Amino acid sequence: MFRRTFSRFCAGEEKRVGTRTVFVGNHPISETEAYIAQRFCDNRIVSSKYTLWNFLPKNLFEQFRRIANFYFLIIFLVQVTVDTPTSPVTSGLPLFFVITVTAIKQGYEDWLRHRADNEVNKSTVYIIENAKRVRKESEKIKVGDVVEVQADETFPCDLILLSSCTTDGTCYVTTASLDGESNCKTHYAVRDTITLCTAESIDTLRAAIECEQPQPDLYKFVGRINIYSNSLEAVARSLGPENLLLKGATLKNTKKIYGVAVYTGMETKMALNYQGKSQKRSAVEKSINAFLIVYLFILLTKAAVCTTLKYVWQSTPHNDEPWYNQKTQKERETLKVLKMFTDFLSFMVLFNFIIPVSMYVTVEMQKFLGSFFISWDKDFYDEEIHEGALVNTSDLNEELGQVDYVFTDKTGTLTENTMEFIECCIDGHKYKSVTQEVDGLSQTDGPLTYFDKADKNREELFLRALCLCHTVEIKTNDAVDGVTESAELTYISSSPDEIALVKGAKRYGFTFLGNRNGLMRVENQRKEIEEYELLHTLNFDSVRRRMSVIVKTQRGDILLFCKGADSAIFPRVQNHEIELTKAHVERNAMDGYRTLCVAFKEIAPDDYERINRQLLEAKMALQDREEKMEKVFDDIETNMNLIGATAVEDKLQDQAAETIEALHAAGLKVWVLTGDKMETAKSTCYACRLFQTSTELLELTTKTIEESERKEDRLHELLIEYRKKLLHEFPKSTRSLKKAWTEHQEYGLIIDGSTLSLILNSSQDSGSNNYKSIFLQICMKCTAVLCCRMAPLQKAQNLCFILPQFLYQFFCGFSQQPLYDAAYLTMYNICFTSLPILAYSLLEQHINIDTLTSDPRLYMKITGNAMLQLGPFLYWTFLAAFEGMVFFFGTYFLFQTASLEENGKVYGNWTFGTIVFTVLVFTVTLKLALDTRFWTWINHFVIWGSLAFYVFFSFFWGGIIWPFLKQQRMYFVFAQMLSSVSTWLAIILLIFISLFPEILLIVLKNVKRRTARRNLSCRRASDSLSARPSVRPLLLRTFSDESNIL
Amino acid sequence: MTWSATARGAHQPDNTAFTQQRLPAWQPLLSASITLPLFFCAGLAFIGLGLGLYYSSNGIVELEHDYTGDAGSSNCSVCAAEGQGRAPPPPCSCAWYFSLHELFPGPVYLYYELSSFYQNNRRYGVSRDDAQLSGLPSALRQPANECAPYQRSATGLPIAPCGAIANSLFNDTFSLWHQHQPAGPYVEVPLDRAAIAWWTDYHVKFRNPPLVNGSLALAFRGTAPPPNWPRPVYELSADPNNTGFVNQDFVVWMRTAALPTFRKLYARIRQGDYSAGLPRGAYRVNISYNYPVRAFGGHKLLIFSNISWMGGKNPFLGIAYLVVGALCILVGFAMLVVYIRYQDQTDDDDDDE
């Protein structure tokens, strides 16, 4: 009691320190104890960012945090307050458009999240209230409620398993949606509540659960349940992760379970793991921002230059205020400094379109729509699991083309994680099955080869160990789904290795028949049934890398069986036994098999009493339970006798090798993280061609470093040596080579856990990367190229849009006279140029699918944001500057005449601007057309449509006297302009001149490419004939099957 | 991680050309065999056009005369000197004598040119009220604020037409006299002052306010003329169809020029004996010199020009076409060389392998 209050007192200090008390079924335990209702959050899940009420302000706030939007807001405000050359509409309308489009997109995405939330929150659950089964919405679950969950349902919140429909109080759970592991895991109820498997009986339970405050670690849980039976003395049982059913996991192979909610809503482990929709910024966006700053700088320079020149020019009085253009009294009286500042702002406003307002929205739309193409892609669709590619966030699409490192788990990613028992050795004698099994389930008594036999007793002991030392369960045949095998037993386990081992034992005549009344039943070679009482299971964990069981035989002997990795077992057995087995283990490991060693130990009854006590004590501990358990385990698993070893094969995934090879060819660095033995991992790496025969391996392992006192010195030496080697080879790459497995060119680095911790002082992590997503990444490259290309192109467009405006200032006395009409300024980014670039970025396939998929090396060209580097950026900028000059001076020289019309009439300044603008729009669009190498009807429609729209709009805009306009500047300007032959000729000429460098470049490239391709195809032909004929076609097939994002 | 399992892509994607990104597409490849002929063709076409443009530009005759009156260059210097520093300058007239030794082929257009006159200055350019000019009575009484300081007269009357552009209307006038025989009498050459402005401007954009009692003058009652104007707007011309806002000269002036040196159409010569052009002989242009330009360092020019299909004299287009055409052909040859060399190379490579 004191401790509870104490810990509650402490809980105030930090949220996740201390414990919470949950009363099962919300029944108070006794009247004497004050029932303090702790307040917990409800079971509502909120993943959405906005509500109906805060959407507008919150979304606007987020959007204006973006540099460009904020910048345009400032410009807009300047236009509203200061007398500027263009009306606020010119920047206000595009900004409004951009903001609206983005808001719609984000609103839609949030609506989807709301819908998903609702689906979860409103789903039906059954709660036991007053011994009745009550139907409720999921969000109404409170902490302490007893929840009934049926097979194949997901758990609505974090539950402590109380009882299940099975007699032993277990249930099976798959956590595929949490950690991606799809195998079934067994969860247990505490012994005292197993029988309470009806609504009535569960309601009679009076218990309180004390457990830690919510924390995000999925695999950690510490708690204690106090059960108050009729006697007032509570029975305390420990609770661990094996008792906790996580929200999001699915109940499998169990009819129904009862559990009590301990964590609900946003406090569930799943929700705590959910990081929220944090704004992720891609490298592309970062470089866009960088270039924006460059342009902002150009803009400020231009404005400053113009302001300065304006005042220089105005220093002559007749320029400042000629008789025909007098100032008002107010203007004369304004402070000069203020005037200069206003002028500066005006120039900024005039040139502000150099920063394309719609660029972000184009990029965003491209990503948003592009993500549809990913999820639509049939080639990403998996027939087996009926799932296509799922795009969780469209923010990072283009990053898929920028992947440098691929981290992969070995088991289950490179390999299938379906294990097959290959051979075993008992006291150094090899037993190998030579059956050609297709599935290990049906054929049992295949012929076995005994190379030479071990002692019969030892053999049986070994096989008994295999039958007993595991956590495998038998699936009863009335299971909900799965294959029903009449006389067969189906094994279920969280680890496929164990199933393989149990099946292996079966092949040698020892069959595990399952648990009955806490007894494990084994049928031996003489078809007799042996029963063992399971006293304790010392669970497997990745630190100990072994597991044990303590069983009691029928004769009353207490035995401990232990199996685990050789490194975990060898130090704990008699030394003289190791030699024989070790040789086998190492050979098996070299062959790429997963090896396990099996050991046993007899425990004297006295010892057992002690062990039992220690174990129970440790299990009950609320604080530091894991450390305590570990210590007890460590004490128990000593001085064992080695019996033998097993070898299990984990088959490579279909086409894993081809994938790895392609990833290499694409210049990605693949790091494999594994918990296996080094030799096993190494051979897998060879098998999946992560290492080629020519690869020079650099090993950083305990073996190379040796167990000596000079360990660190030796490590240091090795590091220096390898580094020298690599630097010699690649003088420029100074990247750190220190981490895990890497394969760079012909070097492979192997580093094991202990060495790694020596270097980093941290233990080895297991990264999990979906096999499919690797495919996705390589396949995505083209989309990425496109978005990379887009940004500079569009910015350049705006540079050549604004440069004539700048040049015009030199001819209008730096008076901020706009060259283009306000409507053109407004529409340029929204209507005239945005759609073609969007269509281009979505639909372009500048390298066709087959080339792309057959040659992964192409990927190398685009990593590191190749298209957004300084070089291309400068090229685009200079080209745009050239075009801007052509537009302006071409028109300028055209105007050096009395008249352009055959009737001698004269054009004004708006015609001048319209000519420049027409050339501009056509040039920009046609340039895109030149770059488009994949013309679908959409491209045709959008490109020609944009031009047609421009012409139509110009006629329309100039064809009417608009009552809301102060000045009818454009009235019939466009039509009048088109009535002049000279203007037509000039427009055509200027467009041609502007496009000329581009055309030249494309033609030159084509000549080169044609040659290069011819060479390539020759080389490839000879390649595929001579070297590895079996590999190439396979590789081709792999990719043409798998990658079709374009 | 997703909240619900159902949110995952649960159903198989549609197998349409669009969703699978397999839309039929035209994939043009600008190969050398296509582009080389294109370059040559374009080059030839451009050169052809350029030659045409160049010769038609060269065929255009222009005769210009600077009558600013700077330093005794013409008798207009008297007027220039008289008007120096006086606003408004006193009425003054001068003349420009010239003779043609051959026919100046028609139709001949008479332009005036101003230089260093910034009609494209922003403050100047916005200083107008298009609503007023379209004849809106309310705007006539309430000129737009942009017109300031030419919005209201000193007595507070609204100025019509308001603004700096209207106020600075070009007010030199010209008349052309022809002397058929030496020492013979000068005969006035009829100048056609109609249809020198854009049709749409003259007929749609500019409208007079509704007449009051059939009188334009009454319609403008209560307004003041621009300060620099010697007479109100309804007296711009004696022709009732060419006065008020709908006056050719005024409409032409109101279309602000793009550059600080600009020409505006003054008249066309196409009537009577002069429809074929100006015959040889001596000519005199009587200039009423009113418009001060020396204050801002500008110049005034008179230009006689004829017009071809491409407009006035402008060698730029022709030369530009010729240069680009030549460039095309040059590049075409260069590409041809590159192409042939590459082809040889690849053939060699093929042989090697």
PDB file of C-alpha atoms in Angstrom, chain A residues 594-734:
ATOM      1  CA  ARG A 594      21.344 -21.309 -39.366  1.00  0.00           C
ATOM      2  CA  THR A 595      22.861 -23.305 -36.608  1.00  0.00           C
ATOM      3  CA  LEU A 596      21.720 -23.903 -33.090  1.00  0.00           C
ATOM      4  CA  CYS A 597      23.440 -25.853 -30.379  1.00  0.00           C
ATOM      5  CA  VAL A 598      21.561 -27.983 -27.917  1.00  0.00           C
ATOM      6  CA  ALA A 599      22.651 -28.604 -24.374  1.00  0.00           C
ATOM      7  CA  PHE A 600      21.116 -30.105 -21.271  1.00  0.00           C
ATOM      8  CA  LYS A 601      21.625 -30.313 -17.574  1.00  0.00           C
ATOM      9  CA  GLU A 602      20.125 -32.294 -14.760  1.00  0.00           C
ATOM     10  CA  ILE A 603      18.969 -30.297 -11.839  1.00  0.00           C
ATOM     11  CA  ALA A 604      18.940 -31.739  -8.407  1.00  0.00           C
ATOM     12  CA  PRO A 605      15.636 -31.248  -6.507  1.00  0.00           C
ATOM     13  CA  ASP A 606      17.298 -28.988  -3.951  1.00  0.00           C
ATOM     14  CA  ASP A 607      18.782 -26.845  -6.614  1.00  0.00           C
ATOM     15  CA  TYR A 608      15.445 -26.681  -8.303  1.00  0.00           C
ATOM     16  CA  GLU A 609      13.797 -25.345  -5.168  1.00  0.00           C
ATOM     17  CA  ARG A 610      16.247 -22.495  -5.155  1.00  0.00           C
ATOM     18  CA  ILE A 611      15.961 -21.860  -8.839  1.00  0.00           C
ATOM     19  CA  ASN A 612      12.216 -21.925  -8.665  1.00  0.00           C
ATOM     20  CA  ARG A 613      12.193 -19.388  -5.903  1.00  0.00           C
ATOM     21  CA  GLN A 614      14.577 -17.076  -7.684  1.00  0.00           C
ATOM     22  CA  LEU A 615      12.611 -17.261 -10.885  1.00  0.00           C
ATOM     23  CA  LEU A 616       9.333 -16.457  -9.230  1.00  0.00           C
ATOM     24  CA  GLU A 617      10.866 -13.615  -7.345  1.00  0.00           C
ATOM     25  CA  ALA A 618      12.337 -12.120 -10.456  1.00  0.00           C
ATOM     26  CA  LYS A 619       9.104 -12.519 -12.329  1.00  0.00           C
ATOM     27  CA  MET A 620       7.184 -10.649  -9.692  1.00  0.00           C
ATOM     28  CA  ALA A 621       9.497  -7.715  -9.611  1.00  0.00           C
ATOM     29  CA  LEU A 622       8.011  -4.504 -10.892  1.00  0.00           C
ATOM     30  CA  GLN A 623      11.221  -2.612 -11.068  1.00  0.00           C
ATOM     31  CA  ASP A 624      14.134  -3.783 -13.191  1.00  0.00           C
ATOM     32  CA  ARG A 625      12.432  -7.053 -13.829  1.00  0.00           C
ATOM     33  CA  GLU A 626      14.338  -7.735 -16.952  1.00  0.00           C
ATOM     34  CA  GLU A 627      17.726  -7.277 -15.396  1.00  0.00           C
ATOM     35  CA  LYS A 628      16.763  -9.533 -12.550  1.00  0.00           C
ATOM     36  CA  MET A 629      15.398 -12.223 -14.823  1.00  0.00           C
ATOM     37  CA  GLU A 630      18.466 -12.079 -16.929  1.00  0.00           C
ATOM     38  CA  LYS A 631      20.655 -12.556 -13.944  1.00  0.00           C
ATOM     39  CA  VAL A 632      18.680 -15.564 -12.760  1.00  0.00           C
ATOM     40  CA  PHE A 633      18.719 -17.091 -16.228  1.00  0.00           C
ATOM     41  CA  ASP A 634      22.398 -16.543 -16.400  1.00  0.00           C
ATOM     42  CA  ASP A 635      22.881 -18.408 -13.157  1.00  0.00           C
ATOM     43  CA  ILE A 636      20.743 -21.318 -14.228  1.00  0.00           C
ATOM     44  CA  GLU A 637      22.165 -21.875 -17.668  1.00  0.00           C
ATOM     45  CA  THR A 638      25.632 -22.857 -16.609  1.00  0.00           C
ATOM     46  CA  ASN A 639      27.587 -26.051 -16.513  1.00  0.00           C
ATOM     47  CA  MET A 640      25.482 -27.718 -19.108  1.00  0.00           C
ATOM     48  CA  ASN A 641      26.340 -30.670 -21.287  1.00  0.00           C
ATOM     49  CA  LEU A 642      26.476 -30.185 -25.023  1.00  0.00           C
ATOM     50  CA  ILE A 643      24.513 -32.781 -26.920  1.00  0.00           C
ATOM     51  CA  GLY A 644      24.615 -31.623 -30.462  1.00  0.00           C
ATOM     52  CA  ALA A 645      23.771 -29.030 -33.021  1.00  0.00           C
ATOM     53  CA  THR A 646      21.179 -28.470 -35.693  1.00  0.00           C
ATOM     54  CA  ALA A 647      21.305 -26.862 -39.075  1.00  0.00           C
ATOM     55  CA  VAL A 648      18.315 -25.178 -40.568  1.00  0.00           C
ATOM     56  CA  GLU A 649      18.140 -23.654 -43.966  1.00  0.00           C
ATOM     57  CA  ASP A 650      16.515 -20.350 -44.581  1.00  0.00           C
ATOM     58  CA  LYS A 651      15.885 -20.099 -48.287  1.00  0.00           C
ATOM     59  CA  LEU A 652      16.674 -16.935 -50.174  1.00  0.00           C
ATOM     60  CA  GLN A 653      13.752 -14.919 -51.354  1.00  0.00           C
ATOM     61  CA  ASP A 654      12.799 -15.310 -54.932  1.00  0.00           C
ATOM     62  CA  GLN A 655      15.119 -13.136 -56.990  1.00  0.00           C
ATOM     63  CA  ALA A 656      16.841 -11.626 -54.009  1.00  0.00           C
ATOM     64  CA  ALA A 657      20.181 -12.035 -55.711  1.00  0.00           C
ATOM     65  CA  GLU A 658      19.068 -10.250 -58.827  1.00  0.00           C
ATOM     66  CA  THR A 659      17.705  -7.414 -56.778  1.00  0.00           C
ATOM     67  CA  ILE A 660      20.887  -6.999 -54.823  1.00  0.00           C
ATOM     68  CA  GLU A 661      22.912  -7.086 -57.984  1.00  0.00           C
ATOM     69  CA  ALA A 662      20.730  -4.449 -59.578  1.00  0.00           C
ATOM     70  CA  LEU A 663      20.954  -2.300 -56.486  1.00  0.00           C
ATOM     71  CA  HIS A 664      24.704  -2.527 -56.717  1.00  0.00           C
ATOM     72  CA  ALA A 665      24.707  -1.663 -60.335  1.00  0.00           C
ATOM     73  CA  ALA A 666      22.607   1.353 -59.473  1.00  0.00           C
ATOM     74  CA  GLY A 667      25.298   2.483 -57.101  1.00  0.00           C
ATOM     75  CA  LEU A 668      23.365   1.906 -53.933  1.00  0.00           C
ATOM     76  CA  LYS A 669      25.206   0.666 -50.927  1.00  0.00           C
ATOM     77  CA  VAL A 670      23.526  -2.274 -49.326  1.00  0.00           C
ATOM     78  CA  TRP A 671      24.006  -2.901 -45.661  1.00  0.00           C
ATOM     79  CA  VAL A 672      22.830  -6.153 -44.225  1.00  0.00           C
ATOM     80  CA  LEU A 673      22.078  -6.366 -40.570  1.00  0.00           C
ATOM     81  CA  THR A 674      21.685  -9.764 -39.088  1.00  0.00           C
ATOM     82  CA  GLY A 675      21.711 -11.609 -35.837  1.00  0.00           C
ATOM     83  CA  ASP A 676      23.074 -14.744 -37.448  1.00  0.00           C
ATOM     84  CA  LYS A 677      26.453 -16.249 -37.147  1.00  0.00           C
ATOM     85  CA  MET A 678      29.015 -14.443 -39.200  1.00  0.00           C
ATOM     86  CA  GLU A 679      29.748 -17.404 -41.430  1.00  0.00           C
ATOM     87  CA  THR A 680      26.055 -17.936 -42.089  1.00  0.00           C
ATOM     88  CA  ALA A 681      25.586 -14.316 -42.949  1.00  0.00           C
ATOM     89  CA  LYS A 682      28.653 -14.302 -45.132  1.00  0.00           C
ATOM     90  CA  SER A 683      27.515 -17.242 -47.152  1.00  0.00           C
ATOM     91  CA  THR A 684      24.069 -15.686 -47.513  1.00  0.00           C
ATOM     92  CA  CYS A 685      25.738 -12.575 -48.763  1.00  0.00           C
ATOM     93  CA  TYR A 686      27.582 -14.596 -51.338  1.00  0.00           C
ATOM     94  CA  ALA A 687      24.407 -16.407 -52.249  1.00  0.00           C
ATOM     95  CA  CYS A 688      22.520 -13.207 -52.807  1.00  0.00           C
ATOM     96  CA  ARG A 689      25.523 -11.726 -54.615  1.00  0.00           C
ATOM     97  CA  LEU A 690      26.050  -9.009 -52.114  1.00  0.00           C
ATOM     98  CA  PHE A 691      29.602 -10.219 -52.246  1.00  0.00           C
ATOM     99  CA  GLN A 692      31.040 -11.335 -55.515  1.00  0.00           C
ATOM    100  CA  THR A 693      33.912 -13.723 -55.731  1.00  0.00           C
ATOM    101  CA  SER A 694      36.099 -10.803 -56.674  1.00  0.00           C
ATOM    102  CA  THR A 695      35.009  -8.774 -53.667  1.00  0.00           C
ATOM    103  CA  GLU A 696      37.781  -8.164 -51.254  1.00  0.00           C
ATOM    104  CA  LEU A 697      36.445  -8.594 -47.779  1.00  0.00           C
ATOM    105  CA  LEU A 698      37.533  -6.341 -45.024  1.00  0.00           C
ATOM    106  CA  GLU A 699      36.759  -8.017 -41.775  1.00  0.00           C
ATOM    107  CA  LEU A 700      36.324  -6.285 -38.501  1.00  0.00           C
ATOM    108  CA  THR A 701      35.406  -9.156 -36.265  1.00  0.00           C
ATOM    109  CA  THR A 702      36.470 -10.593 -32.999  1.00  0.00           C
ATOM    110  CA  LYS A 703      38.349 -13.148 -34.998  1.00  0.00           C
ATOM    111  CA  THR A 704      40.522 -10.663 -36.789  1.00  0.00           C
ATOM    112  CA  ILE A 705      40.946  -8.544 -33.773  1.00  0.00           C
ATOM    113  CA  GLU A 706      41.604 -11.495 -31.498  1.00  0.00           C
ATOM    114  CA  GLU A 707      40.816 -11.721 -27.891  1.00  0.00           C
ATOM    115  CA  SER A 708      43.743  -9.904 -26.521  1.00  0.00           C
ATOM    116  CA  GLU A 709      44.393  -7.019 -24.301  1.00  0.00           C
ATOM    117  CA  ARG A 710      45.475  -4.941 -27.187  1.00  0.00           C
ATOM    118  CA  LYS A 711      42.033  -5.259 -28.688  1.00  0.00           C
ATOM    119  CA  GLU A 712      41.524  -1.602 -29.215  1.00  0.00           C
ATOM    120  CA  ASP A 713      44.947  -1.009 -30.603  1.00  0.00           C
ATOM    121  CA  ARG A 714      44.473  -3.814 -33.035  1.00  0.00           C
ATOM    122  CA  LEU A 715      41.123  -2.434 -34.067  1.00  0.00           C
ATOM    123  CA  HIS A 716      42.603   0.933 -34.580  1.00  0.00           C
ATOM    124  CA  GLU A 717      45.347  -0.557 -36.687  1.00  0.00           C
ATOM    125  CA  LEU A 718      42.885  -2.425 -38.831  1.00  0.00           C
ATOM    126  CA  LEU A 719      40.727   0.613 -39.331  1.00  0.00           C
ATOM    127  CA  ILE A 720      43.680   2.659 -40.411  1.00  0.00           C
ATOM    128  CA  GLU A 721      44.787  -0.054 -42.747  1.00  0.00           C
ATOM    129  CA  TYR A 722      41.431  -0.486 -44.416  1.00  0.00           C
ATOM    130  CA  ARG A 723      40.990   3.181 -44.667  1.00  0.00           C
ATOM    131  CA  LYS A 724      44.289   3.547 -46.386  1.00  0.00           C
ATOM    132  CA  LYS A 725      43.344   0.800 -48.760  1.00  0.00           C
ATOM    133  CA  LEU A 726      40.072   2.394 -49.662  1.00  0.00           C
ATOM    134  CA  LEU A 727      41.386   5.882 -49.869  1.00  0.00           C
ATOM    135  CA  HIS A 728      44.087   4.703 -52.160  1.00  0.00           C
ATOM    136  CA  GLU A 729      41.458   3.270 -54.363  1.00  0.00           C
ATOM    137  CA  PHE A 730      39.086   6.182 -54.158  1.00  0.00           C
ATOM    138  CA  PRO A 731      41.105   9.204 -53.251  1.00  0.00           C
ATOM    139  CA  LYS A 732      38.115  11.445 -53.167  1.00  0.00           C
ATOM    140  CA  SER A 733      35.614   9.480 -51.177  1.00  0.00           C
ATOM    141  CA  THR A 734      36.263  10.289 -47.610  1.00  0.00           C
TER     142      THR A 734
END
